[in-house]
Amino acid sequence: MAAALPRPHRFDVYVACGGLLGGLVLMALGLALRPADEPLVLLPGAWAVLPPLVVMSGCELLRRSAPRTALLTGTAALALDTVTQGSVATVLMFTDLVYAAVLYGPPASARRIPRITGLLTVAGTVVPYAVWRVPEALLIGVVIGAVAFGPAATGLIVRDHRDAAIAARLHAEQTTLLAEMDRREAVVAERARMARELHDMVANHLSAIAIHSTAALSIDDPRTSHEALGVIRENSVDGLAEMRRLIGILRDGGGDREPAAAPTLDGLDALVDGARANGLDVTLDIDIDTGFGTGTGTGRIPAPVELAAYRIVQESLTNALKHARPGPVTVALALTRHDGPRVLDVEISSPCGREDGPRAPGSGAGLVGMRERATLLGGTFTAGPHGGRWTVHASLPLAEAEPGHGKDPEGDRP
């Protein structure tokens, strides 16, 4: 089966019909480009103009769907029209075919056609003048330039502007897409930060409540039950207070009320005292000369580092309460320098494993949160058994650094 011709565009049909009708009107009026006695005219007479006119009109139907085919066929029709008396309509439709071939054709043709027509214009100007040595010979180059090079150059300019507009629109769409992706990533990151903060604030109190309530239910001793209920009430009140603080910060994004201050390392003494009240034997060792725990402030420690260190200690004490065997728990903080900026080293060590007794369930989210906090500050984080003890170690740079890649924790508690 023969391949079907592409369906012409509606505008191309209008152009073809208009060109054919205009040519027929000129032919009926006897208006031609050249007189019949001119030497170049090999086919005189009005009806000789009709075949190239019809062919050129048919080429206009393909100016958008098959521009190169239309231009090649139109060139042959123009050559035939040259040996007749000629029609203005045929020449004008050929200029439109050149313009359309550059505008709608492949990129290679769009660059090649202006060059070819430009060379023809130069040749049509130089060669006739060199042969005949008369100024009128220069008009041949002018005609070729007006019929071929002018439309080709115009089509190239219009195509470049169209391509630039398309590229600008695509760039705008890509920018919008990237902005939407950034917004979604920011929302996800904010949700992860809120989840970490909520977990670190409440998990310690809920773990203590779970353990002491289990002890109160399993031990039939009024005094022990009374002490356990006291610890449960204290942790419930503290947990609710911290929950209200976080909810207040989330709700009051731009009001007159200042949000409650984030916890700092000055609060480690109170944090350790709370852990001792929950039954842990905790020792706090701070090797820093800035007066932690005295209420005087840390001065040199950036606020993000303070918050991360506080949360790491808090979560580690929570894990020790849930998972560790009875025994001493040590919390050590020190400022060191590792061939670069100063680093705050935080290390918490507790006995591995736990004997049978009340315990709270764990999901491992605390280890993930601690690792993320250290990584966001460009530090490192490790957690795992070492010498019969479970050791958590975080190195937090004090200077601004690019986010690093903290070491993955070696797993949850055994």
mmCIF file of C-alpha atoms in Angstrom:
data_model
loop_
_atom_site.group_PDB
_atom_site.id
_atom_site.type_symbol
_atom_site.label_atom_id
_atom_site.label_comp_id
_atom_site.label_asym_id
_atom_site.label_seq_id
_atom_site.Cartn_x
_atom_site.Cartn_y
_atom_site.Cartn_z
ATOM 1 C CA MET A 1 0.000 0.000 0.000
ATOM 2 C CA ALA A 2 1.240 3.492 -0.844
ATOM 3 C CA ALA A 3 1.942 5.736 2.118
ATOM 4 C CA ALA A 4 -0.824 8.264 2.683
ATOM 5 C CA LEU A 5 0.109 11.919 2.302
ATOM 6 C CA PRO A 6 0.086 13.925 5.511
ATOM 7 C CA ARG A 7 -3.061 15.897 6.137
ATOM 8 C CA PRO A 8 -2.416 19.595 5.426
ATOM 9 C CA HIS A 9 -2.900 22.216 8.075
ATOM 10 C CA ARG A 10 -5.998 24.388 7.717
ATOM 11 C CA PHE A 11 -3.945 27.557 7.319
ATOM 12 C CA ASP A 12 -1.867 25.887 4.588
ATOM 13 C CA VAL A 13 -5.063 25.113 2.660
ATOM 14 C CA TYR A 14 -6.017 28.788 2.865
ATOM 15 C CA VAL A 15 -2.570 29.835 1.593
ATOM 16 C CA ALA A 16 -2.691 27.347 -1.303
ATOM 17 C CA CYS A 17 -6.200 28.383 -2.366
ATOM 18 C CA GLY A 18 -5.355 32.072 -2.084
ATOM 19 C CA GLY A 19 -2.182 31.683 -4.154
ATOM 20 C CA LEU A 20 -3.940 29.669 -6.849
ATOM 21 C CA LEU A 21 -6.852 32.108 -7.016
ATOM 22 C CA GLY A 22 -4.516 35.096 -7.202
ATOM 23 C CA GLY A 23 -2.503 33.484 -9.988
ATOM 24 C CA LEU A 24 -5.644 32.739 -11.985
ATOM 25 C CA VAL A 25 -6.800 36.349 -11.627
ATOM 26 C CA LEU A 26 -3.409 37.634 -12.842
ATOM 27 C CA MET A 27 -3.482 35.174 -15.737
ATOM 28 C CA ALA A 28 -6.986 36.301 -16.708
ATOM 29 C CA LEU A 29 -5.898 39.960 -16.642
ATOM 30 C CA GLY A 30 -2.858 39.140 -18.788
ATOM 31 C CA LEU A 31 -0.373 40.359 -16.178
ATOM 32 C CA ALA A 32 2.971 38.570 -16.482
ATOM 33 C CA LEU A 33 6.538 39.138 -15.270
ATOM 34 C CA ARG A 34 8.186 38.985 -18.701
ATOM 35 C CA PRO A 35 7.141 39.837 -22.260
ATOM 36 C CA ALA A 36 6.646 36.989 -24.726
ATOM 37 C CA ASP A 37 9.540 38.122 -26.964
ATOM 38 C CA GLU A 38 12.185 37.928 -24.226
ATOM 39 C CA PRO A 39 14.960 35.417 -25.098
ATOM 40 C CA LEU A 40 14.553 33.586 -21.760
ATOM 41 C CA VAL A 41 10.888 32.834 -22.464
ATOM 42 C CA LEU A 42 10.766 29.427 -24.172
ATOM 43 C CA LEU A 43 7.055 28.787 -23.520
ATOM 44 C CA PRO A 44 5.128 31.962 -24.338
ATOM 45 C CA GLY A 45 1.418 32.295 -23.784
ATOM 46 C CA ALA A 46 -0.849 32.688 -20.763
ATOM 47 C CA TRP A 47 -1.702 29.017 -20.424
ATOM 48 C CA ALA A 48 1.978 28.017 -20.063
ATOM 49 C CA VAL A 49 1.996 29.767 -16.668
ATOM 50 C CA LEU A 50 -0.756 27.516 -15.327
ATOM 51 C CA PRO A 51 1.201 24.217 -14.698
ATOM 52 C CA PRO A 52 3.912 25.755 -12.417
ATOM 53 C CA LEU A 53 1.175 27.765 -10.660
ATOM 54 C CA VAL A 54 -0.864 24.636 -9.895
ATOM 55 C CA VAL A 55 2.202 22.679 -8.767
ATOM 56 C CA MET A 56 3.311 25.544 -6.488
ATOM 57 C CA SER A 57 -0.171 25.727 -4.988
ATOM 58 C CA GLY A 58 -0.056 21.995 -4.283
ATOM 59 C CA CYS A 59 3.327 22.462 -2.585
ATOM 60 C CA GLU A 60 1.763 25.048 -0.285
ATOM 61 C CA LEU A 61 -0.457 22.290 1.096
ATOM 62 C CA LEU A 62 2.724 20.568 2.358
ATOM 63 C CA ARG A 63 4.526 23.670 3.675
ATOM 64 C CA ARG A 64 4.098 22.602 7.304
ATOM 65 C CA SER A 65 3.678 18.806 7.179
ATOM 66 C CA ALA A 66 6.468 18.077 4.627
ATOM 67 C CA PRO A 67 8.460 21.308 4.180
ATOM 68 C CA ARG A 68 11.552 19.845 2.502
ATOM 69 C CA THR A 69 9.501 17.924 -0.077
ATOM 70 C CA ALA A 70 7.451 21.027 -0.761
ATOM 71 C CA LEU A 71 10.588 23.178 -1.235
ATOM 72 C CA LEU A 72 12.267 20.731 -3.639
ATOM 73 C CA THR A 73 9.119 20.368 -5.721
ATOM 74 C CA GLY A 74 8.525 24.119 -5.622
ATOM 75 C CA THR A 75 12.079 24.753 -6.840
ATOM 76 C CA ALA A 76 11.372 22.604 -9.896
ATOM 77 C CA ALA A 77 8.104 24.462 -10.469
ATOM 78 C CA LEU A 78 9.923 27.821 -10.202
ATOM 79 C CA ALA A 79 12.491 26.662 -12.760
ATOM 80 C CA LEU A 80 9.643 25.782 -15.122
ATOM 81 C CA ASP A 81 8.005 29.151 -14.455
ATOM 82 C CA THR A 82 11.270 30.884 -15.385
ATOM 83 C CA VAL A 83 11.031 29.733 -19.033
ATOM 84 C CA THR A 84 7.465 31.052 -19.265
ATOM 85 C CA GLN A 85 6.213 34.603 -19.049
ATOM 86 C CA GLY A 86 6.026 34.058 -15.275
ATOM 87 C CA SER A 87 3.498 34.786 -12.552
ATOM 88 C CA VAL A 88 3.906 36.937 -9.452
ATOM 89 C CA ALA A 89 1.741 34.475 -7.502
ATOM 90 C CA THR A 90 4.111 31.580 -8.285
ATOM 91 C CA VAL A 91 7.154 33.578 -7.109
ATOM 92 C CA LEU A 92 5.433 34.733 -3.921
ATOM 93 C CA MET A 93 4.360 31.188 -3.043
ATOM 94 C CA PHE A 94 7.954 29.998 -3.573
ATOM 95 C CA THR A 95 9.244 32.591 -1.097
ATOM 96 C CA ASP A 96 6.704 31.260 1.403
ATOM 97 C CA LEU A 97 7.952 27.700 0.810
ATOM 98 C CA VAL A 98 11.532 28.804 1.580
ATOM 99 C CA TYR A 99 10.357 30.548 4.763
ATOM 100 C CA ALA A 100 8.293 27.503 5.854
ATOM 101 C CA ALA A 101 11.130 25.045 5.129
ATOM 102 C CA VAL A 102 13.395 26.958 7.518
ATOM 103 C CA LEU A 103 10.726 27.537 10.158
ATOM 104 C CA TYR A 104 9.083 24.094 10.220
ATOM 105 C CA GLY A 105 11.798 21.849 8.799
ATOM 106 C CA PRO A 106 14.421 19.825 10.702
ATOM 107 C CA PRO A 107 17.171 21.772 12.495
ATOM 108 C CA ALA A 108 19.770 20.713 9.933
ATOM 109 C CA SER A 109 17.684 22.102 7.083
ATOM 110 C CA ALA A 110 16.997 25.286 9.034
ATOM 111 C CA ARG A 111 20.743 25.964 9.196
ATOM 112 C CA ARG A 112 21.618 24.705 5.725
ATOM 113 C CA ILE A 113 18.993 26.523 3.591
ATOM 114 C CA PRO A 114 20.076 30.094 4.541
ATOM 115 C CA ARG A 115 23.690 29.207 3.723
ATOM 116 C CA ILE A 116 22.787 27.745 0.334
ATOM 117 C CA THR A 117 20.556 30.663 -0.607
ATOM 118 C CA GLY A 118 23.207 33.098 0.590
ATOM 119 C CA LEU A 119 25.825 31.462 -1.643
ATOM 120 C CA LEU A 120 23.386 31.535 -4.580
ATOM 121 C CA THR A 121 22.778 35.224 -3.983
ATOM 122 C CA VAL A 122 26.500 35.976 -3.966
ATOM 123 C CA ALA A 123 27.046 33.851 -7.074
ATOM 124 C CA GLY A 124 24.067 35.449 -8.825
ATOM 125 C CA THR A 125 25.585 38.850 -8.130
ATOM 126 C CA VAL A 126 29.245 38.236 -8.956
ATOM 127 C CA VAL A 127 29.110 35.839 -11.928
ATOM 128 C CA PRO A 128 26.711 37.821 -14.219
ATOM 129 C CA TYR A 129 28.575 41.042 -13.531
ATOM 130 C CA ALA A 130 31.908 39.358 -14.262
ATOM 131 C CA VAL A 131 30.568 37.993 -17.561
ATOM 132 C CA TRP A 132 28.595 40.976 -18.902
ATOM 133 C CA ARG A 133 30.364 43.885 -17.170
ATOM 134 C CA VAL A 134 27.168 45.934 -16.954
ATOM 135 C CA PRO A 135 25.554 47.292 -13.772
ATOM 136 C CA GLU A 136 22.206 45.808 -14.691
ATOM 137 C CA ALA A 137 23.698 42.321 -14.118
ATOM 138 C CA LEU A 138 23.730 43.025 -10.405
ATOM 139 C CA LEU A 139 19.953 42.938 -10.401
ATOM 140 C CA ILE A 140 20.059 39.150 -10.840
ATOM 141 C CA GLY A 141 21.675 38.789 -7.429
ATOM 142 C CA VAL A 142 19.147 41.202 -5.948
ATOM 143 C CA VAL A 143 16.255 39.150 -7.299
ATOM 144 C CA ILE A 144 17.752 35.882 -6.031
ATOM 145 C CA GLY A 145 18.323 37.462 -2.628
ATOM 146 C CA ALA A 146 14.752 38.746 -2.456
ATOM 147 C CA VAL A 147 13.218 35.476 -3.600
ATOM 148 C CA ALA A 148 15.417 32.986 -1.710
ATOM 149 C CA PHE A 149 17.851 34.410 0.851
ATOM 150 C CA GLY A 150 15.487 36.993 2.354
ATOM 151 C CA PRO A 151 12.714 34.498 3.236
ATOM 152 C CA ALA A 152 15.290 31.971 4.491
ATOM 153 C CA ALA A 153 16.940 34.523 6.804
ATOM 154 C CA THR A 154 13.547 35.679 8.076
ATOM 155 C CA GLY A 155 12.511 32.091 8.795
ATOM 156 C CA LEU A 156 15.769 31.468 10.678
ATOM 157 C CA ILE A 157 15.268 34.557 12.858
ATOM 158 C CA VAL A 158 11.680 33.612 13.656
ATOM 159 C CA ARG A 159 12.713 30.019 14.441
ATOM 160 C CA ASP A 160 15.474 31.163 16.787
ATOM 161 C CA HIS A 161 13.036 33.373 18.680
ATOM 162 C CA ARG A 162 10.501 30.557 18.842
ATOM 163 C CA ASP A 163 13.099 28.087 20.136
ATOM 164 C CA ALA A 164 14.274 30.622 22.718
ATOM 165 C CA ALA A 165 10.686 31.091 23.908
ATOM 166 C CA ILE A 166 10.190 27.329 24.166
ATOM 167 C CA ALA A 167 13.456 26.959 26.089
ATOM 168 C CA ALA A 168 12.453 29.759 28.463
ATOM 169 C CA ARG A 169 9.079 28.129 29.063
ATOM 170 C CA LEU A 170 10.715 24.752 29.733
ATOM 171 C CA HIS A 171 13.187 26.395 32.091
ATOM 172 C CA ALA A 172 10.337 28.065 33.954
ATOM 173 C CA GLU A 173 8.496 24.754 34.231
ATOM 174 C CA GLN A 174 11.643 23.015 35.487
ATOM 175 C CA THR A 175 12.234 25.793 38.011
ATOM 176 C CA THR A 176 8.666 25.437 39.247
ATOM 177 C CA LEU A 177 9.084 21.672 39.490
ATOM 178 C CA LEU A 178 12.357 22.000 41.408
ATOM 179 C CA ALA A 179 10.765 24.533 43.748
ATOM 180 C CA GLU A 180 7.900 22.126 44.419
ATOM 181 C CA MET A 181 10.372 19.296 45.061
ATOM 182 C CA ASP A 182 12.335 21.526 47.455
ATOM 183 C CA ARG A 183 9.124 22.435 49.245
ATOM 184 C CA ARG A 184 8.175 18.785 49.640
ATOM 185 C CA GLU A 185 11.656 17.892 50.871
ATOM 186 C CA ALA A 186 11.484 20.752 53.358
ATOM 187 C CA VAL A 187 8.125 19.482 54.619
ATOM 188 C CA VAL A 188 9.508 15.946 54.980
ATOM 189 C CA ALA A 189 12.614 17.233 56.773
ATOM 190 C CA GLU A 190 10.492 19.347 59.121
ATOM 191 C CA ARG A 191 8.264 16.391 59.902
ATOM 192 C CA ALA A 192 11.337 14.267 60.645
ATOM 193 C CA ARG A 193 12.716 16.996 62.915
ATOM 194 C CA MET A 194 9.406 17.276 64.762
ATOM 195 C CA ALA A 195 9.266 13.498 65.133
ATOM 196 C CA ARG A 196 12.783 13.430 66.597
ATOM 197 C CA GLU A 197 11.992 16.251 69.000
ATOM 198 C CA LEU A 198 8.735 14.652 70.139
ATOM 199 C CA HIS A 199 10.364 11.253 70.583
ATOM 200 C CA ASP A 200 13.311 12.640 72.551
ATOM 201 C CA MET A 201 11.116 14.754 74.832
ATOM 202 C CA VAL A 202 8.469 12.205 75.715
ATOM 203 C CA ALA A 203 10.136 8.784 75.356
ATOM 204 C CA ASN A 204 12.162 9.169 78.559
ATOM 205 C CA HIS A 205 9.106 9.902 80.679
ATOM 206 C CA LEU A 206 6.917 7.258 79.062
ATOM 207 C CA SER A 207 9.626 4.626 79.465
ATOM 208 C CA ALA A 208 9.933 5.402 83.174
ATOM 209 C CA ILE A 209 6.148 5.271 83.525
ATOM 210 C CA ALA A 210 5.971 1.896 81.776
ATOM 211 C CA ILE A 211 8.750 0.349 83.853
ATOM 212 C CA HIS A 212 7.510 1.604 87.229
ATOM 213 C CA SER A 213 3.891 0.753 86.492
ATOM 214 C CA THR A 214 4.977 -2.782 85.594
ATOM 215 C CA ALA A 215 6.947 -2.982 88.841
ATOM 216 C CA ALA A 216 3.968 -1.736 90.856
ATOM 217 C CA LEU A 217 1.741 -4.380 89.295
ATOM 218 C CA SER A 218 4.223 -7.238 89.735
ATOM 219 C CA ILE A 219 5.426 -6.527 93.299
ATOM 220 C CA ASP A 220 2.863 -6.909 96.072
ATOM 221 C CA ASP A 221 4.350 -4.311 98.419
ATOM 222 C CA PRO A 222 2.369 -1.176 99.369
ATOM 223 C CA ARG A 223 5.515 0.862 99.987
ATOM 224 C CA THR A 224 7.077 -0.102 96.673
ATOM 225 C CA SER A 225 3.831 0.558 94.879
ATOM 226 C CA HIS A 226 3.535 3.968 96.539
ATOM 227 C CA GLU A 227 7.070 4.927 95.457
ATOM 228 C CA ALA A 228 6.416 3.662 91.926
ATOM 229 C CA LEU A 229 3.205 5.687 91.699
ATOM 230 C CA GLY A 230 5.089 8.784 92.837
ATOM 231 C CA VAL A 231 7.667 8.316 90.083
ATOM 232 C CA ILE A 232 4.869 7.676 87.581
ATOM 233 C CA ARG A 233 3.098 10.898 88.562
ATOM 234 C CA GLU A 234 6.303 12.949 88.379
ATOM 235 C CA ASN A 235 7.179 11.636 84.918
ATOM 236 C CA SER A 236 3.590 12.120 83.726
ATOM 237 C CA VAL A 237 3.595 15.782 84.806
ATOM 238 C CA ASP A 238 7.004 16.420 83.235
ATOM 239 C CA GLY A 239 6.031 14.653 80.020
ATOM 240 C CA LEU A 240 2.802 16.635 79.710
ATOM 241 C CA ALA A 241 4.681 19.898 80.314
ATOM 242 C CA GLU A 242 7.179 19.160 77.554
ATOM 243 C CA MET A 243 4.386 18.037 75.240
ATOM 244 C CA ARG A 244 2.530 21.321 75.842
ATOM 245 C CA ARG A 245 5.747 23.241 75.165
ATOM 246 C CA LEU A 246 6.234 21.566 71.778
ATOM 247 C CA ILE A 247 2.579 21.995 70.812
ATOM 248 C CA GLY A 248 2.768 25.662 71.807
ATOM 249 C CA ILE A 249 5.803 26.209 69.578
ATOM 250 C CA LEU A 250 4.061 24.527 66.645
ATOM 251 C CA ARG A 251 0.845 26.519 67.072
ATOM 252 C CA ASP A 252 2.390 29.925 67.808
ATOM 253 C CA GLY A 253 4.540 30.481 64.729
ATOM 254 C CA GLY A 254 4.480 34.292 64.676
ATOM 255 C CA GLY A 255 2.676 35.593 67.735
ATOM 256 C CA ASP A 256 3.884 37.961 70.411
ATOM 257 C CA ARG A 257 4.625 35.160 72.868
ATOM 258 C CA GLU A 258 8.196 33.895 72.685
ATOM 259 C CA PRO A 259 8.560 30.128 72.383
ATOM 260 C CA ALA A 260 10.063 28.291 75.289
ATOM 261 C CA ALA A 261 13.845 28.003 75.150
ATOM 262 C CA ALA A 262 15.342 24.803 73.788
ATOM 263 C CA PRO A 263 17.130 22.646 76.353
ATOM 264 C CA THR A 264 20.850 23.320 76.801
ATOM 265 C CA LEU A 265 23.729 21.536 78.481
ATOM 266 C CA ASP A 266 23.064 23.569 81.619
ATOM 267 C CA GLY A 267 20.104 21.243 82.126
ATOM 268 C CA LEU A 268 22.199 18.064 82.231
ATOM 269 C CA ASP A 269 22.280 18.068 86.042
ATOM 270 C CA ALA A 270 18.487 18.064 86.200
ATOM 271 C CA LEU A 271 18.345 15.405 83.498
ATOM 272 C CA VAL A 272 20.767 13.172 85.405
ATOM 273 C CA ASP A 273 18.876 13.751 88.664
ATOM 274 C CA GLY A 274 15.688 12.608 86.951
ATOM 275 C CA ALA A 275 17.438 9.472 85.677
ATOM 276 C CA ARG A 276 18.669 8.727 89.197
ATOM 277 C CA ALA A 277 15.128 9.151 90.514
ATOM 278 C CA ASN A 278 14.042 6.533 87.977
ATOM 279 C CA GLY A 279 16.551 4.049 89.372
ATOM 280 C CA LEU A 280 19.705 4.548 87.285
ATOM 281 C CA ASP A 281 23.147 4.848 88.882
ATOM 282 C CA VAL A 282 24.406 7.728 86.739
ATOM 283 C CA THR A 283 27.749 9.498 86.943
ATOM 284 C CA LEU A 284 28.174 12.803 85.074
ATOM 285 C CA ASP A 285 31.714 13.728 84.000
ATOM 286 C CA ILE A 286 32.157 17.081 82.209
ATOM 287 C CA ASP A 287 35.682 18.004 81.133
ATOM 288 C CA ILE A 288 34.898 21.537 79.902
ATOM 289 C CA ASP A 289 35.988 24.829 81.417
ATOM 290 C CA THR A 290 32.767 26.742 80.724
ATOM 291 C CA GLY A 291 30.710 25.802 83.756
ATOM 292 C CA PHE A 292 28.052 23.353 82.621
ATOM 293 C CA GLY A 293 25.323 22.729 85.135
ATOM 294 C CA THR A 294 26.024 25.898 87.116
ATOM 295 C CA GLY A 295 23.487 28.098 85.389
ATOM 296 C CA THR A 296 26.189 30.384 83.987
ATOM 297 C CA GLY A 297 25.784 29.276 80.341
ATOM 298 C CA THR A 298 28.126 27.538 77.963
ATOM 299 C CA GLY A 299 29.233 30.582 76.056
ATOM 300 C CA ARG A 300 31.360 29.026 73.328
ATOM 301 C CA ILE A 301 29.095 26.080 72.429
ATOM 302 C CA PRO A 302 26.726 26.793 69.485
ATOM 303 C CA ALA A 303 23.046 26.305 70.299
ATOM 304 C CA PRO A 304 22.490 23.499 67.711
ATOM 305 C CA VAL A 305 25.402 21.544 69.192
ATOM 306 C CA GLU A 306 24.046 22.023 72.715
ATOM 307 C CA LEU A 307 20.592 20.811 71.699
ATOM 308 C CA ALA A 308 21.973 17.770 69.868
ATOM 309 C CA ALA A 309 24.261 16.811 72.775
ATOM 310 C CA TYR A 310 21.441 17.209 75.297
ATOM 311 C CA ARG A 311 19.076 15.042 73.220
ATOM 312 C CA ILE A 312 21.727 12.368 72.685
ATOM 313 C CA VAL A 313 22.342 12.150 76.437
ATOM 314 C CA GLN A 314 18.602 12.113 77.119
ATOM 315 C CA GLU A 315 17.905 9.344 74.605
ATOM 316 C CA SER A 316 20.893 7.295 75.819
ATOM 317 C CA LEU A 317 19.664 7.468 79.416
ATOM 318 C CA THR A 318 16.212 6.429 78.198
ATOM 319 C CA ASN A 319 17.728 3.399 76.432
ATOM 320 C CA ALA A 320 19.738 2.541 79.537
ATOM 321 C CA LEU A 321 16.556 2.691 81.611
ATOM 322 C CA LYS A 322 14.751 0.399 79.161
ATOM 323 C CA HIS A 323 17.471 -2.080 78.277
ATOM 324 C CA ALA A 324 20.518 -1.980 80.566
ATOM 325 C CA ARG A 325 21.410 -4.356 83.379
ATOM 326 C CA PRO A 326 21.721 -2.888 86.865
ATOM 327 C CA GLY A 327 25.062 -1.135 87.143
ATOM 328 C CA PRO A 328 26.815 2.204 86.772
ATOM 329 C CA VAL A 329 25.984 4.442 83.825
ATOM 330 C CA THR A 330 28.563 7.080 82.874
ATOM 331 C CA VAL A 331 27.947 10.275 80.904
ATOM 332 C CA ALA A 332 31.096 12.072 79.745
ATOM 333 C CA LEU A 333 31.428 15.309 77.759
ATOM 334 C CA ALA A 334 34.707 16.868 76.650
ATOM 335 C CA LEU A 335 36.002 19.469 74.213
ATOM 336 C CA THR A 336 38.735 18.084 71.948
ATOM 337 C CA ARG A 337 40.437 18.996 68.688
ATOM 338 C CA HIS A 338 40.956 16.403 65.908
ATOM 339 C CA ASP A 339 43.278 18.078 63.359
ATOM 340 C CA GLY A 340 40.691 20.761 62.655
ATOM 341 C CA PRO A 341 37.869 22.581 64.442
ATOM 342 C CA ARG A 342 37.075 21.864 68.062
ATOM 343 C CA VAL A 343 34.741 18.959 68.660
ATOM 344 C CA LEU A 344 32.352 18.222 71.517
ATOM 345 C CA ASP A 345 32.705 14.510 72.324
ATOM 346 C CA VAL A 346 29.695 12.930 74.035
ATOM 347 C CA GLU A 347 29.976 9.378 75.363
ATOM 348 C CA ILE A 348 27.425 7.392 77.365
ATOM 349 C CA SER A 349 28.240 3.919 78.624
ATOM 350 C CA SER A 350 25.902 1.438 80.337
ATOM 351 C CA PRO A 351 25.893 -2.300 81.092
ATOM 352 C CA CYS A 352 24.845 -4.530 78.186
ATOM 353 C CA GLY A 353 21.697 -6.647 78.341
ATOM 354 C CA ARG A 354 19.115 -6.968 81.080
ATOM 355 C CA GLU A 355 18.015 -9.586 83.504
ATOM 356 C CA ASP A 356 14.393 -10.679 83.617
ATOM 357 C CA GLY A 357 12.239 -7.935 85.005
ATOM 358 C CA PRO A 358 10.085 -4.975 84.013
ATOM 359 C CA ARG A 359 11.140 -3.396 80.736
ATOM 360 C CA ALA A 360 9.704 -1.102 78.084
ATOM 361 C CA PRO A 361 9.556 -1.974 74.401
ATOM 362 C CA GLY A 362 11.945 -0.301 71.937
ATOM 363 C CA SER A 363 11.752 0.276 68.173
ATOM 364 C CA GLY A 364 15.244 1.600 67.403
ATOM 365 C CA ALA A 365 13.924 5.046 66.452
ATOM 366 C CA GLY A 366 16.054 6.629 69.170
ATOM 367 C CA LEU A 367 19.307 5.422 67.609
ATOM 368 C CA VAL A 368 18.196 6.703 64.213
ATOM 369 C CA GLY A 369 17.346 10.103 65.689
ATOM 370 C CA MET A 370 20.710 10.402 67.453
ATOM 371 C CA ARG A 371 22.567 9.479 64.279
ATOM 372 C CA GLU A 372 20.578 12.067 62.279
ATOM 373 C CA ARG A 373 21.312 14.798 64.803
ATOM 374 C CA ALA A 374 25.061 14.140 64.618
ATOM 375 C CA THR A 375 25.039 13.852 60.824
ATOM 376 C CA LEU A 376 23.186 17.154 60.338
ATOM 377 C CA LEU A 377 25.942 18.917 62.281
ATOM 378 C CA GLY A 378 28.701 17.266 60.220
ATOM 379 C CA GLY A 379 29.689 14.969 63.080
ATOM 380 C CA THR A 380 29.931 11.225 63.591
ATOM 381 C CA PHE A 381 27.906 8.776 65.653
ATOM 382 C CA THR A 382 28.500 5.192 66.756
ATOM 383 C CA ALA A 383 26.532 2.929 69.064
ATOM 384 C CA GLY A 384 27.177 -0.681 69.986
ATOM 385 C CA PRO A 385 28.556 -3.166 72.524
ATOM 386 C CA HIS A 386 32.146 -2.747 73.655
ATOM 387 C CA GLY A 387 33.740 -4.757 76.444
ATOM 388 C CA GLY A 388 30.493 -5.881 77.992
ATOM 389 C CA ARG A 389 29.036 -2.381 77.961
ATOM 390 C CA TRP A 390 26.817 -0.549 75.511
ATOM 391 C CA THR A 391 28.610 2.613 74.400
ATOM 392 C CA VAL A 392 27.166 5.573 72.543
ATOM 393 C CA HIS A 393 29.700 8.043 71.168
ATOM 394 C CA ALA A 394 29.022 11.234 69.208
ATOM 395 C CA SER A 395 31.522 13.811 67.944
ATOM 396 C CA LEU A 396 29.897 17.179 67.218
ATOM 397 C CA PRO A 397 32.034 19.882 65.500
ATOM 398 C CA LEU A 398 31.643 23.345 67.012
ATOM 399 C CA ALA A 399 32.523 25.241 63.816
ATOM 400 C CA GLU A 400 30.201 25.364 60.792
ATOM 401 C CA ALA A 401 30.852 22.390 58.532
ATOM 402 C CA GLU A 402 29.241 20.752 55.585
ATOM 403 C CA PRO A 403 26.868 17.981 56.579
ATOM 404 C CA GLY A 404 28.851 14.797 56.903
ATOM 405 C CA HIS A 405 27.955 11.191 56.930
ATOM 406 C CA GLY A 406 27.699 9.754 60.384
ATOM 407 C CA LYS A 407 28.397 6.091 60.905
ATOM 408 C CA ASP A 408 25.351 3.899 61.031
ATOM 409 C CA PRO A 409 24.547 2.452 64.402
ATOM 410 C CA GLU A 410 25.397 -1.203 64.751
ATOM 411 C CA GLY A 411 21.873 -2.101 65.707
ATOM 412 C CA ASP A 412 19.443 -1.766 68.547
ATOM 413 C CA ARG A 413 20.108 -3.043 71.999
ATOM 414 C CA PRO A 414 20.515 -6.805 72.378
#
